């Protein structure tokens, strides 16, 4: 009874962690979709850079980063920001690289916080990411990679059913004699009327 209860509790924990992972992925896909729909581009990156330079709440090192790294490569960051958000969302929903995706999401949220670009859902996303980071195995238990591995194991199990030692290329069954070499015996169907062994 105790073992069954602990197993049920573990399954419930995995389900809840999986729900948290999928919710976090949905948030990231929403972020990327909103940016794509709004036409996020170079002008938005320029706004972030100028805001980081003039905002006293932005740390000096991030202002230097925005001015020296982000601004010269504003076209790259304009494309990469919504793309990375969307990829993170897809990876988390499918359970692909769950822990690295959650850590990358925390890093991306940290850059938004340093740039003083926080919005209402970012703290919620950070809390969900922390849960996934704390229990990565449980969060990834019900995921696309696990499903693929289970299907492969089931397929291998069907292919390796105990049918004796059979040479599948010719349909012969090998039986070892007392000597070193096996003797080959062909199992003939009963309806052919011939001898069963040859």
Backbone as numpy.savetxt, mean C-alpha at the origin, in Angstrom:
# Nx Ny Nz CAx CAy CAz Cx Cy Cz
-11.80 -20.24 24.91 -12.63 -19.04 24.91 -11.77 -17.78 24.91
-10.70 -17.80 25.76 -9.81 -16.64 25.84 -9.10 -16.40 24.52
-8.64 -17.50 23.90 -7.95 -17.37 22.61 -8.88 -16.82 21.54
-10.12 -17.30 21.53 -11.07 -16.81 20.52 -11.38 -15.34 20.74
-11.49 -14.93 22.02 -11.76 -13.52 22.30 -10.59 -12.65 21.87
-9.37 -13.10 22.14 -8.20 -12.31 21.74 -8.09 -12.24 20.22
-8.43 -13.35 19.54 -8.41 -13.34 18.08 -9.46 -12.38 17.53
-10.64 -12.39 18.12 -11.69 -11.47 17.67 -11.29 -10.02 17.92
-10.65 -9.78 19.08 -10.20 -8.42 19.38 -9.13 -7.96 18.40
-8.23 -8.90 18.02 -7.18 -8.56 17.05 -7.79 -8.24 15.69
-8.79 -9.03 15.29 -9.44 -8.75 14.01 -10.16 -7.41 14.03
-10.83 -7.12 15.15 -11.52 -5.84 15.27 -10.53 -4.68 15.21
-9.40 -4.85 15.91 -8.37 -3.81 15.87 -7.84 -3.59 14.47
-7.64 -4.69 13.73 -7.16 -4.57 12.35 -8.19 -3.87 11.47
-9.47 -4.20 11.69 -10.52 -3.54 10.90 -10.54 -2.04 11.18
-10.47 -1.67 12.46 -10.50 -0.25 12.82 -9.27 0.48 12.27
-8.10 -0.16 12.38 -6.89 0.46 11.83 -6.97 0.59 10.32
-7.58 -0.41 9.67 -7.78 -0.32 8.23 -8.72 0.81 7.85
-9.77 1.00 8.65 -10.70 2.11 8.40 -9.97 3.45 8.53
-9.11 3.56 9.55 -8.33 4.79 9.73 -7.43 5.02 8.52
-6.78 3.95 8.05 -5.90 4.07 6.88 -6.66 4.54 5.64
-7.82 3.93 5.40 -8.62 4.30 4.23 -9.13 5.74 4.36
-9.53 6.14 5.57 -10.00 7.51 5.77 -8.88 8.51 5.50
-7.67 8.18 5.96 -6.53 9.06 5.68 -6.27 9.16 4.18
-6.34 8.02 3.50 -6.16 8.04 2.05 -7.23 8.87 1.35
-8.46 8.78 1.83 -9.54 9.57 1.22 -9.30 11.07 1.42
-8.79 11.45 2.59 -8.44 12.86 2.81 -7.40 13.34 1.81
-6.35 12.52 1.60 -5.29 12.93 0.69 -5.79 13.01 -0.75
-6.61 12.07 -1.17 -7.17 12.15 -2.53 -8.04 13.40 -2.68
-8.79 13.72 -1.64 -9.60 14.94 -1.67 -8.72 16.17 -1.82
-7.60 16.21 -1.08 -6.69 17.35 -1.19 -6.15 17.49 -2.61
-5.69 16.39 -3.19 -5.17 16.45 -4.55 -6.24 16.84 -5.56
-7.45 16.28 -5.39 -8.53 16.58 -6.33 -8.93 18.05 -6.26
-8.99 18.60 -5.05 -9.35 20.01 -4.89 -8.31 20.90 -5.57
-7.04 20.56 -5.41 -5.99 21.37 -6.05 -6.07 21.26 -7.57
-6.26 20.06 -8.09 -6.40 19.91 -9.54 -7.60 20.69 -10.06
-8.71 20.59 -9.34 -9.94 21.25 -9.80 -9.81 22.77 -9.75
-9.07 23.28 -8.75 -8.89 24.73 -8.61 -7.80 25.28 -9.51
-7.13 24.41 -10.26 -6.06 24.87 -11.14 -4.81 25.27 -10.39
-4.46 24.49 -9.37 -3.26 24.78 -8.59 -2.05 24.85 -9.51
-1.27 25.94 -9.36 -0.15 26.12 -10.27 0.93 27.00 -9.71
1.69 27.62 -10.61 2.86 28.42 -10.22 2.44 29.61 -9.36
1.31 30.22 -9.67 0.87 31.38 -8.89 0.61 31.01 -7.43
0.09 29.81 -7.19 -0.14 29.36 -5.81 1.18 29.14 -5.09
2.16 28.56 -5.78 3.48 28.38 -5.18 4.10 29.73 -4.87
3.95 30.70 -5.78 4.49 32.04 -5.53 3.83 32.68 -4.31
2.53 32.43 -4.14 1.83 32.96 -2.97 2.38 32.35 -1.68
2.67 31.05 -1.71 3.25 30.39 -0.54 4.63 30.96 -0.24
5.44 31.16 -1.27 6.79 31.68 -1.08 6.75 33.09 -0.50
5.91 33.95 -1.05 5.82 35.32 -0.54 5.26 35.35 0.88
4.29 34.47 1.15 3.76 34.40 2.50 4.78 33.93 3.51
5.62 32.98 3.10 6.67 32.50 4.00 7.70 33.57 4.27
7.95 34.44 3.29 8.96 35.50 3.47 8.45 36.61 4.38
7.16 36.90 4.33 6.61 38.04 5.07 5.96 37.66 6.40
5.78 36.38 6.65 5.04 35.94 7.84 6.01 35.72 8.99
5.87 36.42 10.10 6.78 36.22 11.23 6.61 34.86 11.91
5.49 34.18 11.67 5.28 32.87 12.29 6.01 31.76 11.55
6.50 32.04 10.36 7.23 31.03 9.59 8.68 31.04 10.04
9.25 29.89 10.39 10.66 29.85 10.81 11.59 30.36 9.71
12.72 30.91 10.14 13.66 31.50 9.19 14.20 30.45 8.22
14.46 29.23 8.72 15.02 28.21 7.83 14.02 27.79 6.76
12.72 27.81 7.09 11.74 27.48 6.05 11.58 28.62 5.06
11.71 29.86 5.53 11.69 30.99 4.60 12.84 30.88 3.61
14.03 30.49 4.11 15.17 30.29 3.21 14.88 29.17 2.22
14.29 28.07 2.72 13.97 26.94 1.84 12.98 27.36 0.76
11.95 28.10 1.14 10.95 28.54 0.16 11.56 29.49 -0.86
12.45 30.36 -0.40 13.03 31.35 -1.30 14.11 30.74 -2.20
14.92 29.82 -1.66 16.08 29.31 -2.39 15.79 28.02 -3.15
14.82 27.23 -2.71 14.55 25.93 -3.33 13.20 25.93 -4.05
12.17 26.32 -3.34 10.82 26.22 -3.91 10.63 27.24 -5.04
11.05 28.48 -4.81 10.81 29.52 -5.82 11.51 29.23 -7.15
12.79 28.83 -7.17 13.41 28.53 -8.48 12.77 27.34 -9.20
12.18 26.43 -8.44 11.57 25.23 -9.03 10.05 25.27 -8.87
9.47 26.45 -8.98 8.04 26.58 -8.71 7.18 25.76 -9.66
7.61 25.60 -10.91 6.84 24.77 -11.84 6.81 23.31 -11.44
7.95 22.82 -10.94 8.01 21.43 -10.48 7.13 21.23 -9.26
7.21 22.14 -8.30 6.41 22.02 -7.09 4.92 22.19 -7.39
4.58 23.00 -8.38 3.17 23.17 -8.74 2.57 21.88 -9.28
3.38 21.09 -9.99 2.89 19.81 -10.52 2.98 18.72 -9.46
4.08 18.74 -8.68 4.35 17.63 -7.75 3.42 17.64 -6.55
3.03 18.81 -6.08 2.24 18.87 -4.84 0.91 18.13 -4.95
0.03 18.43 -5.90 -1.21 17.65 -6.00 -0.98 16.21 -6.43
0.08 15.99 -7.23 0.36 14.61 -7.66 0.76 13.75 -6.47
1.63 14.28 -5.61 2.06 13.52 -4.43 0.88 13.27 -3.51
0.03 14.25 -3.32 -1.14 14.06 -2.46 -2.04 12.96 -3.00
-2.26 12.96 -4.29 -3.12 11.94 -4.89 -2.50 10.56 -4.79
-1.20 10.46 -5.05 -0.52 9.16 -4.97 -0.55 8.64 -3.54
-0.32 9.51 -2.57 -0.40 9.09 -1.17 -1.79 8.55 -0.84
-2.82 9.23 -1.32 -4.18 8.76 -1.06 -4.45 7.40 -1.65
-4.04 7.19 -2.89 -4.26 5.89 -3.53 -3.49 4.79 -2.81
-2.23 5.08 -2.45 -1.41 4.08 -1.76 -2.01 3.70 -0.42
-2.52 4.68 0.32 -3.10 4.38 1.63 -4.41 3.63 1.50
-5.24 3.98 0.55 -6.51 3.26 0.39 -6.26 1.81 0.02
-5.31 1.56 -0.87 -5.00 0.19 -1.28 -4.13 -0.54 -0.27
-3.50 0.19 0.65 -2.61 -0.45 1.62 -1.25 -0.78 1.05
-0.79 -0.02 0.06 0.52 -0.23 -0.55 1.53 0.66 0.17
2.59 0.04 0.71 3.61 0.80 1.45 2.94 1.68 2.51
2.17 1.04 3.37 1.35 1.77 4.32 2.18 2.66 5.24
3.20 2.09 5.87 4.01 2.88 6.80 4.76 4.01 6.10
5.49 3.75 5.00 6.15 4.88 4.32 5.17 5.94 3.84
3.99 5.54 3.39 3.01 6.52 2.93 2.53 7.40 4.08
2.29 6.78 5.24 1.85 7.57 6.39 2.94 8.52 6.86
4.19 8.05 6.86 5.31 8.91 7.26 5.48 10.06 6.27
5.38 9.76 4.97 5.47 10.82 3.96 4.35 11.83 4.13
3.16 11.35 4.48 2.05 12.26 4.71 2.31 13.19 5.88
2.88 12.64 6.96 3.24 13.49 8.11 4.25 14.54 7.68
5.24 14.14 6.88 6.24 15.10 6.41 5.62 16.21 5.57
4.68 15.83 4.70 4.02 16.84 3.87 3.17 17.79 4.71
2.47 17.24 5.69 1.69 18.09 6.59 2.60 19.02 7.39
3.79 18.53 7.74 4.73 19.37 8.48 5.18 20.57 7.65
5.41 20.35 6.35 5.78 21.49 5.50 4.63 22.50 5.40
3.40 22.01 5.36 2.26 22.93 5.32 2.18 23.73 6.62
2.47 23.06 7.73 2.43 23.75 9.02 3.54 24.80 9.11
4.75 24.45 8.64 5.85 25.41 8.67 5.57 26.61 7.78
4.86 26.38 6.67 4.52 27.48 5.76 3.30 28.25 6.23
2.75 27.90 7.40 1.55 28.54 7.94 0.38 28.43 6.96
0.24 27.22 6.41 -0.82 26.96 5.44 -1.81 25.92 5.97
-1.95 25.84 7.28 -2.83 24.84 7.87 -4.29 25.18 7.61
-5.08 24.13 7.36 -6.53 24.26 7.27 -7.15 23.26 8.24
-8.46 23.27 8.34 -9.15 22.56 9.43 -8.86 21.07 9.45
-8.78 20.42 8.26 -8.66 18.97 8.27 -7.24 18.47 8.47
-6.24 19.35 8.41 -4.86 18.87 8.54 -4.56 18.26 9.91
-5.02 18.85 11.03 -4.80 18.17 12.31 -5.47 16.79 12.38
-6.65 16.66 11.78 -7.31 15.35 11.75 -6.48 14.36 10.95
-5.96 14.80 9.81 -5.13 13.93 8.98 -3.86 13.54 9.72
-3.28 14.47 10.47 -2.08 14.15 11.24 -2.38 13.10 12.30
-3.52 13.23 12.98 -3.89 12.24 14.00 -4.11 10.87 13.38
-4.77 10.81 12.23 -4.98 9.53 11.55 -3.64 8.92 11.12
-2.73 9.75 10.63 -1.42 9.25 10.21 -0.64 8.69 11.40
-0.74 9.33 12.55 -0.06 8.83 13.74 -0.59 7.45 14.12
-1.89 7.25 14.03 -2.47 5.93 14.33 -1.91 4.88 13.38
-1.85 5.20 12.10 -1.32 4.24 11.12 0.15 3.94 11.40
0.92 4.96 11.78 2.34 4.76 12.06 2.53 3.89 13.31
1.65 4.05 14.30 1.78 3.27 15.54 1.42 1.81 15.34
0.47 1.51 14.47 0.05 0.11 14.24 0.08 -0.20 12.74
1.25 -0.18 12.12 1.30 -0.37 10.66 0.86 -1.75 10.22
1.20 -2.79 11.00 0.82 -4.15 10.60 -0.69 -4.33 10.62
-1.31 -3.84 11.69 -2.77 -3.95 11.77 -3.44 -3.11 10.69
-2.89 -1.94 10.41 -3.49 -1.08 9.39 -3.38 -1.67 8.00
-2.35 -2.49 7.78 -2.14 -3.09 6.45 -2.67 -4.51 6.34
-3.35 -5.01 7.37 -3.81 -6.40 7.34 -4.82 -6.61 6.23
-5.79 -5.73 6.10 -6.79 -5.84 5.04 -6.42 -4.84 3.95
-5.64 -5.30 3.00 -5.11 -4.42 1.96 -4.97 -5.18 0.66
-4.73 -4.46 -0.41 -4.58 -5.09 -1.72 -3.38 -6.03 -1.78
-2.20 -5.67 -1.25 -1.08 -6.63 -1.29 -1.37 -7.91 -0.52
-2.01 -7.80 0.65 -2.36 -9.01 1.41 -3.34 -9.87 0.63
-4.30 -9.25 -0.02 -5.27 -10.00 -0.82 -4.57 -10.73 -1.97
-3.64 -10.06 -2.63 -2.92 -10.70 -3.73 -2.09 -11.87 -3.23
-1.43 -11.71 -2.08 -0.65 -12.82 -1.53 -1.54 -13.99 -1.16
-2.71 -13.72 -0.59 -3.63 -14.80 -0.23 -4.11 -15.54 -1.47
-4.41 -14.80 -2.54 -4.84 -15.45 -3.77 -3.73 -16.30 -4.37
-2.48 -15.82 -4.30 -1.36 -16.62 -4.81 -1.18 -17.89 -4.00
-1.32 -17.79 -2.66 -1.19 -18.99 -1.82 -2.30 -19.99 -2.13
-3.52 -19.50 -2.33 -4.62 -20.40 -2.67 -4.37 -21.08 -4.00
-3.82 -20.34 -4.97 -3.55 -20.92 -6.28 -2.44 -21.96 -6.18
-1.40 -21.64 -5.40 -0.33 -22.63 -5.22 -0.83 -23.85 -4.49
-1.75 -23.64 -3.52 -2.30 -24.78 -2.81 -3.09 -25.70 -3.71
-3.84 -25.15 -4.64 -4.57 -25.99 -5.59 -3.63 -26.71 -6.54
-2.56 -26.03 -6.94 -1.62 -26.64 -7.88 -0.79 -27.74 -7.25
-0.60 -27.66 -5.92 0.27 -28.64 -5.26 -0.52 -29.64 -4.44
-1.74 -29.99 -4.85 -2.51 -31.01 -4.15 -1.82 -32.36 -4.27
-1.90 -33.19 -3.23 -1.16 -34.46 -3.24 -1.71 -35.45 -4.27
-1.12 -35.48 -5.44 -1.56 -36.40 -6.49 -0.48 -37.42 -6.80
0.48 -37.55 -5.93 1.58 -38.47 -6.22 2.63 -37.78 -7.04
3.73 -38.45 -7.25 4.78 -37.87 -8.07 4.44 -38.10 -9.52
4.09 -36.98 -10.19 3.63 -37.11 -11.56 4.46 -36.20 -12.46
4.89 -36.79 -13.57 5.53 -36.00 -14.60 4.43 -35.35 -15.42
4.17 -34.04 -15.20 3.01 -33.39 -15.80 3.17 -33.24 -17.30
4.38 -33.30 -17.81 4.57 -33.10 -19.24 4.05 -34.27 -20.05
4.04 -35.49 -19.49 3.57 -36.65 -20.27 2.49 -37.44 -19.56
2.11 -37.03 -18.35 1.02 -37.72 -17.66 1.43 -39.05 -17.06
2.72 -39.32 -16.88 3.19 -40.58 -16.32 3.44 -40.42 -14.83
3.27 -41.52 -14.13 3.56 -41.54 -12.70 4.86 -42.31 -12.50
5.74 -41.72 -11.67 7.05 -42.34 -11.43 6.99 -43.14 -10.14
7.42 -44.38 -10.20 7.52 -45.23 -9.02 8.96 -45.69 -8.89
9.51 -45.49 -7.71 10.91 -45.87 -7.51 11.01 -47.37 -7.24
11.94 -47.99 -7.95 12.22 -49.40 -7.71 13.28 -49.51 -6.63
13.70 -50.73 -6.36 14.70 -50.90 -5.33 16.09 -50.46 -5.79
16.27 -50.35 -7.09 17.56 -49.90 -7.60 17.66 -48.39 -7.58
18.59 -47.91 -8.36 18.82 -46.48 -8.38 17.86 -45.74 -9.29
17.36 -46.38 -10.32 16.58 -45.69 -11.32 15.10 -46.00 -11.14
14.25 -45.04 -11.43 12.81 -45.30 -11.34 12.33 -46.05 -12.55
11.29 -46.80 -12.34 10.65 -47.43 -13.49 9.40 -46.62 -13.82
9.16 -46.47 -15.07 8.07 -45.63 -15.54 6.83 -46.48 -15.75
5.74 -46.07 -15.14 4.49 -46.80 -15.27 3.42 -45.85 -15.75
2.74 -46.23 -16.80 1.65 -45.43 -17.34 0.33 -45.95 -16.81
-0.43 -45.07 -16.19 -1.74 -45.45 -15.68 -2.75 -45.20 -16.78
-3.32 -46.29 -17.33 -4.27 -46.18 -18.43 -5.69 -46.12 -17.90
-6.59 -45.41 -18.58 -8.00 -45.39 -18.16 -8.61 -46.78 -18.26
-9.61 -47.02 -17.42 -10.25 -48.34 -17.39 -11.01 -48.64 -18.67
-11.51 -47.63 -19.36 -12.37 -47.90 -20.51 -11.59 -48.17 -21.79
-10.25 -48.25 -21.73 -9.50 -48.55 -22.94 -9.31 -50.04 -23.16
-9.59 -50.83 -22.18 -9.55 -52.28 -22.34 -8.16 -52.87 -22.37
-7.16 -52.10 -22.33 -5.80 -52.62 -22.36 -5.29 -52.88 -20.96
-4.07 -53.31 -20.84 -3.50 -53.54 -19.51 -3.36 -52.22 -18.77
-3.53 -52.27 -17.48 -3.46 -51.05 -16.70 -2.04 -50.53 -16.60
-1.05 -51.38 -16.63 0.32 -50.90 -16.48 1.13 -51.36 -17.66
2.19 -50.64 -17.95 3.06 -51.00 -19.04 4.49 -50.69 -18.65
